[in-house]
Coordinates of N, CA and C in Angstrom, one line a residue:
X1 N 83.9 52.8 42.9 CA 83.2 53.9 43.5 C 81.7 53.7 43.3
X2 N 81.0 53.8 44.5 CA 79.7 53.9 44.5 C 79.2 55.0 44.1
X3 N 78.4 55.2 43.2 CA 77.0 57.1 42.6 C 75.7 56.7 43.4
X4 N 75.3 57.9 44.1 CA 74.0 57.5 44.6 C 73.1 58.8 43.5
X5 N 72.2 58.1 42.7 CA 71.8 58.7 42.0 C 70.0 59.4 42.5
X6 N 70.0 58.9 44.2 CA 68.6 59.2 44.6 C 68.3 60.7 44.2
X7 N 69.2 61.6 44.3 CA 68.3 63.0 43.9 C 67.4 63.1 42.4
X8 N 68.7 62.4 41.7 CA 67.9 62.0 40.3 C 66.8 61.6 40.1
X9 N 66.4 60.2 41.1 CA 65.3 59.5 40.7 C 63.9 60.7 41.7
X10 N 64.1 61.3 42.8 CA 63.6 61.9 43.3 C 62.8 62.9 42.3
X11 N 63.6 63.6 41.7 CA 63.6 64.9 40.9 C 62.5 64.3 39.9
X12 N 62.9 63.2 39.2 CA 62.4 62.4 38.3 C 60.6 62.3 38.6
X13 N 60.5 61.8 39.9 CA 59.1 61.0 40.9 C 58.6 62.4 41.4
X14 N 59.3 63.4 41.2 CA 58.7 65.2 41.6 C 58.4 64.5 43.5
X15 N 59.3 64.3 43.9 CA 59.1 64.1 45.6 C 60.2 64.5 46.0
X16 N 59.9 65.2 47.5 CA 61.0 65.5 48.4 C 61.4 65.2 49.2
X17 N 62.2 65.9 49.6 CA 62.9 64.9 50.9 C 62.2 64.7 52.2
X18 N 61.1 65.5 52.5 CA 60.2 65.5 53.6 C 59.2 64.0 52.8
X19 N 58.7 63.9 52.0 CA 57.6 63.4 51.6 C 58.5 62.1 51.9
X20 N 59.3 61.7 51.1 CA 60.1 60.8 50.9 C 60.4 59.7 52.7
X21 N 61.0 60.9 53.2 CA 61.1 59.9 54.8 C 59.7 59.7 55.3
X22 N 58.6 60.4 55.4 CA 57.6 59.8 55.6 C 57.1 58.8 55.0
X23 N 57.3 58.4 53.7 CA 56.7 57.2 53.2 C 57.8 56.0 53.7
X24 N 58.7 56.1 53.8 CA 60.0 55.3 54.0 C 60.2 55.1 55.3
X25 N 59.7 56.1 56.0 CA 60.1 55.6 57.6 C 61.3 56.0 58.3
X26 N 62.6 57.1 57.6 CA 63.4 57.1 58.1 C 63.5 58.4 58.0
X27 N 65.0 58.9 58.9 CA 64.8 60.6 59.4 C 65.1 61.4 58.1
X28 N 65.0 62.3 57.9 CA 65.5 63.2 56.8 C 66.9 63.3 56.7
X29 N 67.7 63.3 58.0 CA 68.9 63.4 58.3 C 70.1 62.4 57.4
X30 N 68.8 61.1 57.7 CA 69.9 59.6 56.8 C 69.2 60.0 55.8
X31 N 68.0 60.1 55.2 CA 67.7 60.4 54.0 C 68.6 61.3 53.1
X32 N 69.3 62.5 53.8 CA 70.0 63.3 53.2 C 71.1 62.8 52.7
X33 N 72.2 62.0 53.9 CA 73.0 61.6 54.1 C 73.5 60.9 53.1
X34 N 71.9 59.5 52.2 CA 72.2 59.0 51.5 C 72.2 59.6 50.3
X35 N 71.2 60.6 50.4 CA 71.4 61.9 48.9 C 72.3 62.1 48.4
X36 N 73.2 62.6 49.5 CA 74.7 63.5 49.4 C 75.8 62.8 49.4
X37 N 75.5 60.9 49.5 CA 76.6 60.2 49.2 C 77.8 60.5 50.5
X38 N 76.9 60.9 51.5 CA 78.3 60.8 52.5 C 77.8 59.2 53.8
X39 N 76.5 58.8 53.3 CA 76.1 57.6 54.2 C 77.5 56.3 53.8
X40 N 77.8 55.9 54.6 CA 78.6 54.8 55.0 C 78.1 53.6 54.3
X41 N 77.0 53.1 54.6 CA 76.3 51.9 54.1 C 74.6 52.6 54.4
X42 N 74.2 51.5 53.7 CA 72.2 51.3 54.1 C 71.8 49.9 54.4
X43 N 70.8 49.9 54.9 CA 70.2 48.6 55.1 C 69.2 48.2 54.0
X44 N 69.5 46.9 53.8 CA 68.6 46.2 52.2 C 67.1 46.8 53.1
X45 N 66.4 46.5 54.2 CA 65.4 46.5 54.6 C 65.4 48.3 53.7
X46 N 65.9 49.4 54.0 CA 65.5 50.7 53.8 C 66.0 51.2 52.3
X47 N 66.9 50.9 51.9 CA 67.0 50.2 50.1 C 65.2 49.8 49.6
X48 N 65.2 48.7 50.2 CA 63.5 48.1 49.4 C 62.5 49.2 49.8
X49 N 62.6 50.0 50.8 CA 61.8 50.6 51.0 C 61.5 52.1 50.3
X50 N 62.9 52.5 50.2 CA 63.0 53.6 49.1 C 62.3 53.2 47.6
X51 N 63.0 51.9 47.4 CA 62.7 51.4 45.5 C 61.2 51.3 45.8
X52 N 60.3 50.9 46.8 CA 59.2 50.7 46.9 C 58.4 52.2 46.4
X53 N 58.7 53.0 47.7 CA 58.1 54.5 48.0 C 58.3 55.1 46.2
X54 N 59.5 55.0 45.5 CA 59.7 55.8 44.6 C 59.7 54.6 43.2
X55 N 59.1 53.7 43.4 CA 58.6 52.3 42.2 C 60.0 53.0 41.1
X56 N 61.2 52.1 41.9 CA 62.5 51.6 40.6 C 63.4 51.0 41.4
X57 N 64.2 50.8 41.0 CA 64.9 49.5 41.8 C 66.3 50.0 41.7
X58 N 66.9 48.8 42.9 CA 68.2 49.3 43.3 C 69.6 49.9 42.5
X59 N 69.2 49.6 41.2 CA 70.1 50.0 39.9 C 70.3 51.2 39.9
X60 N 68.9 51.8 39.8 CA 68.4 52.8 39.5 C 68.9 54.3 40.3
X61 N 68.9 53.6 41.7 CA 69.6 54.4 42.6 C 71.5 54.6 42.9
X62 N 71.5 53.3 42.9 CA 72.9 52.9 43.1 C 73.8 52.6 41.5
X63 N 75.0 53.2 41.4 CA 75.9 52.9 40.2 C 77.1 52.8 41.0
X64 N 77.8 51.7 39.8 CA 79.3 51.5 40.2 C 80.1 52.2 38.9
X65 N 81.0 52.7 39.3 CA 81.9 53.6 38.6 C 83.2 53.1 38.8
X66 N 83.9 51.9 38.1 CA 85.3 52.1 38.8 C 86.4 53.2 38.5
X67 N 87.3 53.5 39.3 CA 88.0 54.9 39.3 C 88.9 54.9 38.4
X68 N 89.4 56.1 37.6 CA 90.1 55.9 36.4 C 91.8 56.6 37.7

């Protein structure tokens, strides 16, 4: 199981979800999407660009959990 821990790191960087797609380039909508853990997949391009906008890296955002 994938954790998408972006609100965490968000919360962390005091940035929101409007600030956030403007530095990143993408709609609020996938931005949310990936928030809320209901996005499908991302692209490495919008990944680097997130870790970029919010300086931490893909770990940081992303956990693996295997399921009990």
């Amino acid at each position: 199981m994938i954790i998408v821990n972006l609100d965490v790191i968000m919360a962390q960087r005091k940035i929101s979800l409007n600030e956030l797609s403007e530095r990143v380039g993408i709609t609020i909508t996938n931005l949310s999407k990936l928030k809320t853990g209901k996005a499908k997949a991302i692209r490495f391009s919008t990944l680097d660009a997130i870790c970029k906008a919010l300086e931490c890296t893909p770990a940081d955002i992303l956990e693996y959990k295997t399921e009990m």
